[in-house]
Amino acid sequence: MMDERRRMVQDLMERGYIKSEAVRRAMERVPREEFVPEDERHRAYMDMPLPIGEGQTISAPHMVAMIAEILDLEPGMKVLEIGTGCGYNAAVIAEIIGPEGHLYTVERIGSLYERARRKLRSLGYDNITVIHGDGSQGFADEAPYSRIYVTAAAPYIPDPLMKQLEIGGKLLIPVGSDKFYQELVLVERTSADDYRSRNLGGVAFVPLIGKHGWKFH
């Protein structure tokens, strides 16, 4: 499916979602078809979210590209992802930060955690560690992080994630109470006690469940 992958990347470049060479290379290298269920593989390179089980989805390729571009990643960075899902987004970020960098990714749903962990290992991503837990609390064991990004929508920005950023680090998170519409917020830690944030526009993500997210009903 390499030809389809190249066409998808070209389309994202023409539409302005992919701006940098690093993101272009990463999205050309990662086989999205490996991360979707067998019966969805024929749609792997359509620019749309797809179901991956447990009521969760793999983000549309344009959103993955947007996240990677906004984070302004560099080789060697330590990154925290909240919401592993199928592992596709993690693989793209891992390609950009390279073997000298490391990505820690937290997934609360056991079956998705196991599937993503096996898939990423089978594809050779030694610079990714998958953790089973409550992502709304971050992963303090390896803090601080240069970048943190969240692939689910929170009702507010979780304090643990703010505190796990290094000074100069950036946090990208969808925030909002609406099921179908949230705001994508970029937070930068400017000192030990100071942060600045800006709204990047409307998005739609599944809810972040956990202590500092939405509660189970």
PDB file of C-alpha atoms in Angstrom:
ATOM      1  CA  MET A   1       0.000   0.000   0.000  1.00  0.00           C
ATOM      2  CA  MET A   2       3.037   2.250  -0.344  1.00  0.00           C
ATOM      3  CA  ASP A   3       1.588   4.056  -3.368  1.00  0.00           C
ATOM      4  CA  GLU A   4      -1.591   4.872  -1.441  1.00  0.00           C
ATOM      5  CA  ARG A   5       0.502   6.128   1.474  1.00  0.00           C
ATOM      6  CA  ARG A   6       2.500   8.428  -0.801  1.00  0.00           C
ATOM      7  CA  ARG A   7      -0.693   9.781  -2.359  1.00  0.00           C
ATOM      8  CA  MET A   8      -2.105  10.481   1.116  1.00  0.00           C
ATOM      9  CA  VAL A   9       1.056  12.339   2.133  1.00  0.00           C
ATOM     10  CA  GLN A  10       1.058  14.342  -1.101  1.00  0.00           C
ATOM     11  CA  ASP A  11      -2.582  15.300  -0.531  1.00  0.00           C
ATOM     12  CA  LEU A  12      -1.835  16.432   3.045  1.00  0.00           C
ATOM     13  CA  MET A  13       1.062  18.525   1.778  1.00  0.00           C
ATOM     14  CA  GLU A  14      -1.089  20.167  -0.901  1.00  0.00           C
ATOM     15  CA  ARG A  15      -3.777  20.951   1.696  1.00  0.00           C
ATOM     16  CA  GLY A  16      -1.215  22.520   4.023  1.00  0.00           C
ATOM     17  CA  TYR A  17      -1.325  19.993   6.865  1.00  0.00           C
ATOM     18  CA  ILE A  18       2.205  18.733   6.270  1.00  0.00           C
ATOM     19  CA  LYS A  19       4.698  21.611   6.181  1.00  0.00           C
ATOM     20  CA  SER A  20       8.020  20.110   7.270  1.00  0.00           C
ATOM     21  CA  GLU A  21      10.282  17.488   5.771  1.00  0.00           C
ATOM     22  CA  ALA A  22      10.429  15.656   9.112  1.00  0.00           C
ATOM     23  CA  VAL A  23       6.658  15.123   9.247  1.00  0.00           C
ATOM     24  CA  ARG A  24       6.532  14.175   5.567  1.00  0.00           C
ATOM     25  CA  ARG A  25       9.199  11.498   6.044  1.00  0.00           C
ATOM     26  CA  ALA A  26       7.567  10.139   9.184  1.00  0.00           C
ATOM     27  CA  MET A  27       4.136   9.768   7.617  1.00  0.00           C
ATOM     28  CA  GLU A  28       5.600   8.114   4.547  1.00  0.00           C
ATOM     29  CA  ARG A  29       7.433   5.585   6.716  1.00  0.00           C
ATOM     30  CA  VAL A  30       4.638   4.519   9.060  1.00  0.00           C
ATOM     31  CA  PRO A  31       2.258   1.875   7.581  1.00  0.00           C
ATOM     32  CA  ARG A  32      -1.176   3.058   8.775  1.00  0.00           C
ATOM     33  CA  GLU A  33      -2.747  -0.151   7.455  1.00  0.00           C
ATOM     34  CA  GLU A  34      -0.869  -2.074  10.171  1.00  0.00           C
ATOM     35  CA  PHE A  35      -2.710  -0.167  12.899  1.00  0.00           C
ATOM     36  CA  VAL A  36      -6.317  -0.592  11.765  1.00  0.00           C
ATOM     37  CA  PRO A  37      -8.539  -3.696  11.952  1.00  0.00           C
ATOM     38  CA  GLU A  38      -8.343  -6.067   8.993  1.00  0.00           C
ATOM     39  CA  ASP A  39     -11.802  -5.097   7.726  1.00  0.00           C
ATOM     40  CA  GLU A  40     -10.803  -1.402   7.673  1.00  0.00           C
ATOM     41  CA  ARG A  41      -7.528  -1.777   5.783  1.00  0.00           C
ATOM     42  CA  HIS A  42      -9.076  -0.786   2.461  1.00  0.00           C
ATOM     43  CA  ARG A  43      -9.783   2.622   4.053  1.00  0.00           C
ATOM     44  CA  ALA A  44      -6.393   3.008   5.755  1.00  0.00           C
ATOM     45  CA  TYR A  45      -5.299   5.928   3.571  1.00  0.00           C
ATOM     46  CA  MET A  46      -8.564   7.816   3.477  1.00  0.00           C
ATOM     47  CA  ASP A  47      -8.337  11.046   5.465  1.00  0.00           C
ATOM     48  CA  MET A  48     -10.828  10.027   8.122  1.00  0.00           C
ATOM     49  CA  PRO A  49     -10.906   8.512  11.623  1.00  0.00           C
ATOM     50  CA  LEU A  50     -11.561   4.761  11.706  1.00  0.00           C
ATOM     51  CA  PRO A  51     -12.904   2.500  14.478  1.00  0.00           C
ATOM     52  CA  ILE A  52     -10.284   0.413  16.322  1.00  0.00           C
ATOM     53  CA  GLY A  53     -12.578  -1.250  18.876  1.00  0.00           C
ATOM     54  CA  GLU A  54     -13.670  -0.435  22.437  1.00  0.00           C
ATOM     55  CA  GLY A  55     -15.505   2.656  21.169  1.00  0.00           C
ATOM     56  CA  GLN A  56     -12.202   4.273  20.169  1.00  0.00           C
ATOM     57  CA  THR A  57     -10.855   5.542  16.846  1.00  0.00           C
ATOM     58  CA  ILE A  58      -7.590   6.083  15.013  1.00  0.00           C
ATOM     59  CA  SER A  59      -7.310   9.812  14.262  1.00  0.00           C
ATOM     60  CA  ALA A  60      -7.638  11.060  10.693  1.00  0.00           C
ATOM     61  CA  PRO A  61      -4.222  11.453   9.020  1.00  0.00           C
ATOM     62  CA  HIS A  62      -4.598  15.243   8.741  1.00  0.00           C
ATOM     63  CA  MET A  63      -5.010  15.454  12.535  1.00  0.00           C
ATOM     64  CA  VAL A  64      -1.908  13.319  13.111  1.00  0.00           C
ATOM     65  CA  ALA A  65       0.043  15.608  10.779  1.00  0.00           C
ATOM     66  CA  MET A  66      -1.347  18.707  12.518  1.00  0.00           C
ATOM     67  CA  ILE A  67      -0.315  17.429  15.946  1.00  0.00           C
ATOM     68  CA  ALA A  68       3.196  16.611  14.751  1.00  0.00           C
ATOM     69  CA  GLU A  69       3.637  20.021  13.127  1.00  0.00           C
ATOM     70  CA  ILE A  70       2.270  21.990  16.102  1.00  0.00           C
ATOM     71  CA  LEU A  71       4.523  20.157  18.573  1.00  0.00           C
ATOM     72  CA  ASP A  72       7.609  21.360  16.660  1.00  0.00           C
ATOM     73  CA  LEU A  73       9.507  18.170  17.484  1.00  0.00           C
ATOM     74  CA  GLU A  74      13.265  17.673  17.377  1.00  0.00           C
ATOM     75  CA  PRO A  75      15.435  14.525  17.410  1.00  0.00           C
ATOM     76  CA  GLY A  76      16.323  13.424  20.918  1.00  0.00           C
ATOM     77  CA  MET A  77      13.238  14.815  22.673  1.00  0.00           C
ATOM     78  CA  LYS A  78      11.450  12.994  25.476  1.00  0.00           C
ATOM     79  CA  VAL A  79       7.716  13.001  24.696  1.00  0.00           C
ATOM     80  CA  LEU A  80       4.617  11.858  26.583  1.00  0.00           C
ATOM     81  CA  GLU A  81       1.489  10.783  24.690  1.00  0.00           C
ATOM     82  CA  ILE A  82      -1.818  10.372  26.498  1.00  0.00           C
ATOM     83  CA  GLY A  83      -4.113   7.936  24.703  1.00  0.00           C
ATOM     84  CA  THR A  84      -2.141   5.318  22.782  1.00  0.00           C
ATOM     85  CA  GLY A  85      -5.149   3.890  20.982  1.00  0.00           C
ATOM     86  CA  CYS A  86      -3.792   1.672  18.218  1.00  0.00           C
ATOM     87  CA  GLY A  87      -0.280   3.197  18.348  1.00  0.00           C
ATOM     88  CA  TYR A  88      -0.243   4.937  14.955  1.00  0.00           C
ATOM     89  CA  ASN A  89       0.195   8.466  16.273  1.00  0.00           C
ATOM     90  CA  ALA A  90       2.966   7.267  18.581  1.00  0.00           C
ATOM     91  CA  ALA A  91       4.796   5.671  15.654  1.00  0.00           C
ATOM     92  CA  VAL A  92       4.721   8.909  13.641  1.00  0.00           C
ATOM     93  CA  ILE A  93       6.074  10.945  16.576  1.00  0.00           C
ATOM     94  CA  ALA A  94       8.721   8.288  17.300  1.00  0.00           C
ATOM     95  CA  GLU A  95       9.955   8.528  13.711  1.00  0.00           C
ATOM     96  CA  ILE A  96      10.506  12.275  14.149  1.00  0.00           C
ATOM     97  CA  ILE A  97      12.290  12.210  17.515  1.00  0.00           C
ATOM     98  CA  GLY A  98      14.450   9.321  16.299  1.00  0.00           C
ATOM     99  CA  PRO A  99      16.312   6.576  18.173  1.00  0.00           C
ATOM    100  CA  GLU A 100      18.019   9.118  20.403  1.00  0.00           C
ATOM    101  CA  GLY A 101      14.609  10.347  21.603  1.00  0.00           C
ATOM    102  CA  HIS A 102      11.955   8.422  23.529  1.00  0.00           C
ATOM    103  CA  LEU A 103       8.171   8.452  23.592  1.00  0.00           C
ATOM    104  CA  TYR A 104       6.160   7.260  26.587  1.00  0.00           C
ATOM    105  CA  THR A 105       2.517   6.575  25.820  1.00  0.00           C
ATOM    106  CA  VAL A 106      -0.295   5.797  28.280  1.00  0.00           C
ATOM    107  CA  GLU A 107      -3.443   3.805  27.430  1.00  0.00           C
ATOM    108  CA  ARG A 108      -6.211   3.060  29.953  1.00  0.00           C
ATOM    109  CA  ILE A 109      -8.001   0.283  27.988  1.00  0.00           C
ATOM    110  CA  GLY A 110      -6.247  -3.032  28.536  1.00  0.00           C
ATOM    111  CA  SER A 111      -6.988  -4.623  25.160  1.00  0.00           C
ATOM    112  CA  LEU A 112      -5.791  -1.556  23.241  1.00  0.00           C
ATOM    113  CA  TYR A 113      -2.692  -1.305  25.427  1.00  0.00           C
ATOM    114  CA  GLU A 114      -1.764  -4.946  24.677  1.00  0.00           C
ATOM    115  CA  ARG A 115      -2.472  -4.628  20.966  1.00  0.00           C
ATOM    116  CA  ALA A 116      -0.503  -1.396  20.560  1.00  0.00           C
ATOM    117  CA  ARG A 117       2.413  -2.697  22.627  1.00  0.00           C
ATOM    118  CA  ARG A 118       2.694  -5.832  20.484  1.00  0.00           C
ATOM    119  CA  LYS A 119       2.261  -3.952  17.212  1.00  0.00           C
ATOM    120  CA  LEU A 120       4.850  -1.272  17.991  1.00  0.00           C
ATOM    121  CA  ARG A 121       7.333  -3.881  19.167  1.00  0.00           C
ATOM    122  CA  SER A 122       6.791  -5.990  16.033  1.00  0.00           C
ATOM    123  CA  LEU A 123       7.465  -2.933  13.858  1.00  0.00           C
ATOM    124  CA  GLY A 124      10.742  -2.249  15.662  1.00  0.00           C
ATOM    125  CA  TYR A 125       9.870   0.904  17.622  1.00  0.00           C
ATOM    126  CA  ASP A 126      12.392   0.497  20.428  1.00  0.00           C
ATOM    127  CA  ASN A 127      12.070   4.179  21.323  1.00  0.00           C
ATOM    128  CA  ILE A 128       8.442   3.779  22.481  1.00  0.00           C
ATOM    129  CA  THR A 129       7.347   2.581  25.934  1.00  0.00           C
ATOM    130  CA  VAL A 130       3.632   1.739  26.272  1.00  0.00           C
ATOM    131  CA  ILE A 131       2.109   2.069  29.762  1.00  0.00           C
ATOM    132  CA  HIS A 132      -1.255   0.764  30.968  1.00  0.00           C
ATOM    133  CA  GLY A 133      -2.810   3.362  33.254  1.00  0.00           C
ATOM    134  CA  ASP A 134      -4.785   6.561  33.768  1.00  0.00           C
ATOM    135  CA  GLY A 135      -3.348   9.003  31.256  1.00  0.00           C
ATOM    136  CA  SER A 136      -5.057  11.999  32.850  1.00  0.00           C
ATOM    137  CA  GLN A 137      -2.443  11.691  35.608  1.00  0.00           C
ATOM    138  CA  GLY A 138       0.435  11.635  33.126  1.00  0.00           C
ATOM    139  CA  PHE A 139       3.468   9.477  33.843  1.00  0.00           C
ATOM    140  CA  ALA A 140       5.502  11.105  36.600  1.00  0.00           C
ATOM    141  CA  ASP A 141       8.181   8.380  36.639  1.00  0.00           C
ATOM    142  CA  GLU A 142       9.903   9.831  33.554  1.00  0.00           C
ATOM    143  CA  ALA A 143       9.001  13.531  33.928  1.00  0.00           C
ATOM    144  CA  PRO A 144       9.825  16.185  32.906  1.00  0.00           C
ATOM    145  CA  TYR A 145       8.971  15.985  29.209  1.00  0.00           C
ATOM    146  CA  SER A 146       9.862  18.282  26.311  1.00  0.00           C
ATOM    147  CA  ARG A 147       6.441  17.675  24.777  1.00  0.00           C
ATOM    148  CA  ILE A 148       3.138  16.219  25.989  1.00  0.00           C
ATOM    149  CA  TYR A 149       0.125  15.678  23.760  1.00  0.00           C
ATOM    150  CA  VAL A 150      -3.306  14.246  24.477  1.00  0.00           C
ATOM    151  CA  THR A 151      -5.409  12.374  21.920  1.00  0.00           C
ATOM    152  CA  ALA A 152      -8.669  12.620  23.884  1.00  0.00           C
ATOM    153  CA  ALA A 153     -10.708  15.606  25.045  1.00  0.00           C
ATOM    154  CA  ALA A 154     -10.563  16.730  28.684  1.00  0.00           C
ATOM    155  CA  PRO A 155     -13.044  18.950  30.530  1.00  0.00           C
ATOM    156  CA  TYR A 156     -10.070  21.056  31.721  1.00  0.00           C
ATOM    157  CA  ILE A 157      -6.267  20.924  31.441  1.00  0.00           C
ATOM    158  CA  PRO A 158      -5.065  18.309  33.970  1.00  0.00           C
ATOM    159  CA  ASP A 159      -2.691  19.818  36.540  1.00  0.00           C
ATOM    160  CA  PRO A 160      -0.365  16.764  36.573  1.00  0.00           C
ATOM    161  CA  LEU A 161       0.322  17.213  32.853  1.00  0.00           C
ATOM    162  CA  MET A 162       1.201  20.881  33.362  1.00  0.00           C
ATOM    163  CA  LYS A 163       3.605  19.969  36.160  1.00  0.00           C
ATOM    164  CA  GLN A 164       5.271  17.198  34.137  1.00  0.00           C
ATOM    165  CA  LEU A 165       6.356  19.658  31.420  1.00  0.00           C
ATOM    166  CA  GLU A 166       9.933  20.883  31.457  1.00  0.00           C
ATOM    167  CA  ILE A 167      10.456  24.654  31.383  1.00  0.00           C
ATOM    168  CA  GLY A 168      10.149  25.604  27.735  1.00  0.00           C
ATOM    169  CA  GLY A 169       8.115  22.461  27.082  1.00  0.00           C
ATOM    170  CA  LYS A 170       4.782  22.357  25.254  1.00  0.00           C
ATOM    171  CA  LEU A 171       1.485  20.589  25.976  1.00  0.00           C
ATOM    172  CA  LEU A 172      -1.164  20.069  23.275  1.00  0.00           C
ATOM    173  CA  ILE A 173      -4.629  19.046  24.434  1.00  0.00           C
ATOM    174  CA  PRO A 174      -8.268  19.196  23.250  1.00  0.00           C
ATOM    175  CA  VAL A 175     -10.440  20.828  25.930  1.00  0.00           C
ATOM    176  CA  GLY A 176     -14.217  21.143  26.109  1.00  0.00           C
ATOM    177  CA  SER A 177     -17.451  19.746  27.464  1.00  0.00           C
ATOM    178  CA  ASP A 178     -19.195  19.203  24.123  1.00  0.00           C
ATOM    179  CA  LYS A 179     -19.216  15.608  22.858  1.00  0.00           C
ATOM    180  CA  PHE A 180     -18.739  16.648  19.228  1.00  0.00           C
ATOM    181  CA  TYR A 181     -16.672  19.838  19.477  1.00  0.00           C
ATOM    182  CA  GLN A 182     -13.698  20.952  21.560  1.00  0.00           C
ATOM    183  CA  GLU A 183     -10.920  23.549  21.381  1.00  0.00           C
ATOM    184  CA  LEU A 184      -7.332  22.491  20.701  1.00  0.00           C
ATOM    185  CA  VAL A 185      -5.147  24.275  23.266  1.00  0.00           C
ATOM    186  CA  LEU A 186      -1.357  24.685  23.192  1.00  0.00           C
ATOM    187  CA  VAL A 187       0.285  25.367  26.571  1.00  0.00           C
ATOM    188  CA  GLU A 188       3.927  26.384  27.037  1.00  0.00           C
ATOM    189  CA  ARG A 189       5.673  26.321  30.402  1.00  0.00           C
ATOM    190  CA  THR A 190       7.652  29.560  30.639  1.00  0.00           C
ATOM    191  CA  SER A 191       9.030  29.170  34.191  1.00  0.00           C
ATOM    192  CA  ALA A 192       8.592  26.994  37.266  1.00  0.00           C
ATOM    193  CA  ASP A 193       5.265  28.680  38.045  1.00  0.00           C
ATOM    194  CA  ASP A 194       4.186  30.299  34.796  1.00  0.00           C
ATOM    195  CA  TYR A 195       2.427  29.037  31.679  1.00  0.00           C
ATOM    196  CA  ARG A 196       0.959  30.640  28.594  1.00  0.00           C
ATOM    197  CA  SER A 197      -1.683  29.129  26.384  1.00  0.00           C
ATOM    198  CA  ARG A 198      -3.426  29.769  23.094  1.00  0.00           C
ATOM    199  CA  ASN A 199      -6.457  28.358  21.373  1.00  0.00           C
ATOM    200  CA  LEU A 200      -5.758  26.751  17.996  1.00  0.00           C
ATOM    201  CA  GLY A 201      -9.352  26.151  16.915  1.00  0.00           C
ATOM    202  CA  GLY A 202     -12.078  23.549  16.938  1.00  0.00           C
ATOM    203  CA  VAL A 203     -11.534  19.771  16.919  1.00  0.00           C
ATOM    204  CA  ALA A 204     -13.478  16.605  17.763  1.00  0.00           C
ATOM    205  CA  PHE A 205     -11.955  13.855  19.928  1.00  0.00           C
ATOM    206  CA  VAL A 206     -13.218  10.997  22.089  1.00  0.00           C
ATOM    207  CA  PRO A 207     -13.383  11.882  25.822  1.00  0.00           C
ATOM    208  CA  LEU A 208     -10.402  11.561  28.169  1.00  0.00           C
ATOM    209  CA  ILE A 209     -11.510   9.241  30.979  1.00  0.00           C
ATOM    210  CA  GLY A 210      -9.740   9.340  34.338  1.00  0.00           C
ATOM    211  CA  LYS A 211      -9.105  11.117  37.629  1.00  0.00           C
ATOM    212  CA  HIS A 212      -8.412  14.424  35.864  1.00  0.00           C
ATOM    213  CA  GLY A 213     -10.725  13.800  32.907  1.00  0.00           C
ATOM    214  CA  TRP A 214     -14.275  12.618  32.492  1.00  0.00           C
ATOM    215  CA  LYS A 215     -15.465  10.109  35.071  1.00  0.00           C
ATOM    216  CA  PHE A 216     -16.948   6.711  34.305  1.00  0.00           C
ATOM    217  CA  HIS A 217     -20.760   6.656  34.531  1.00  0.00           C
TER     218      HIS A 217
END
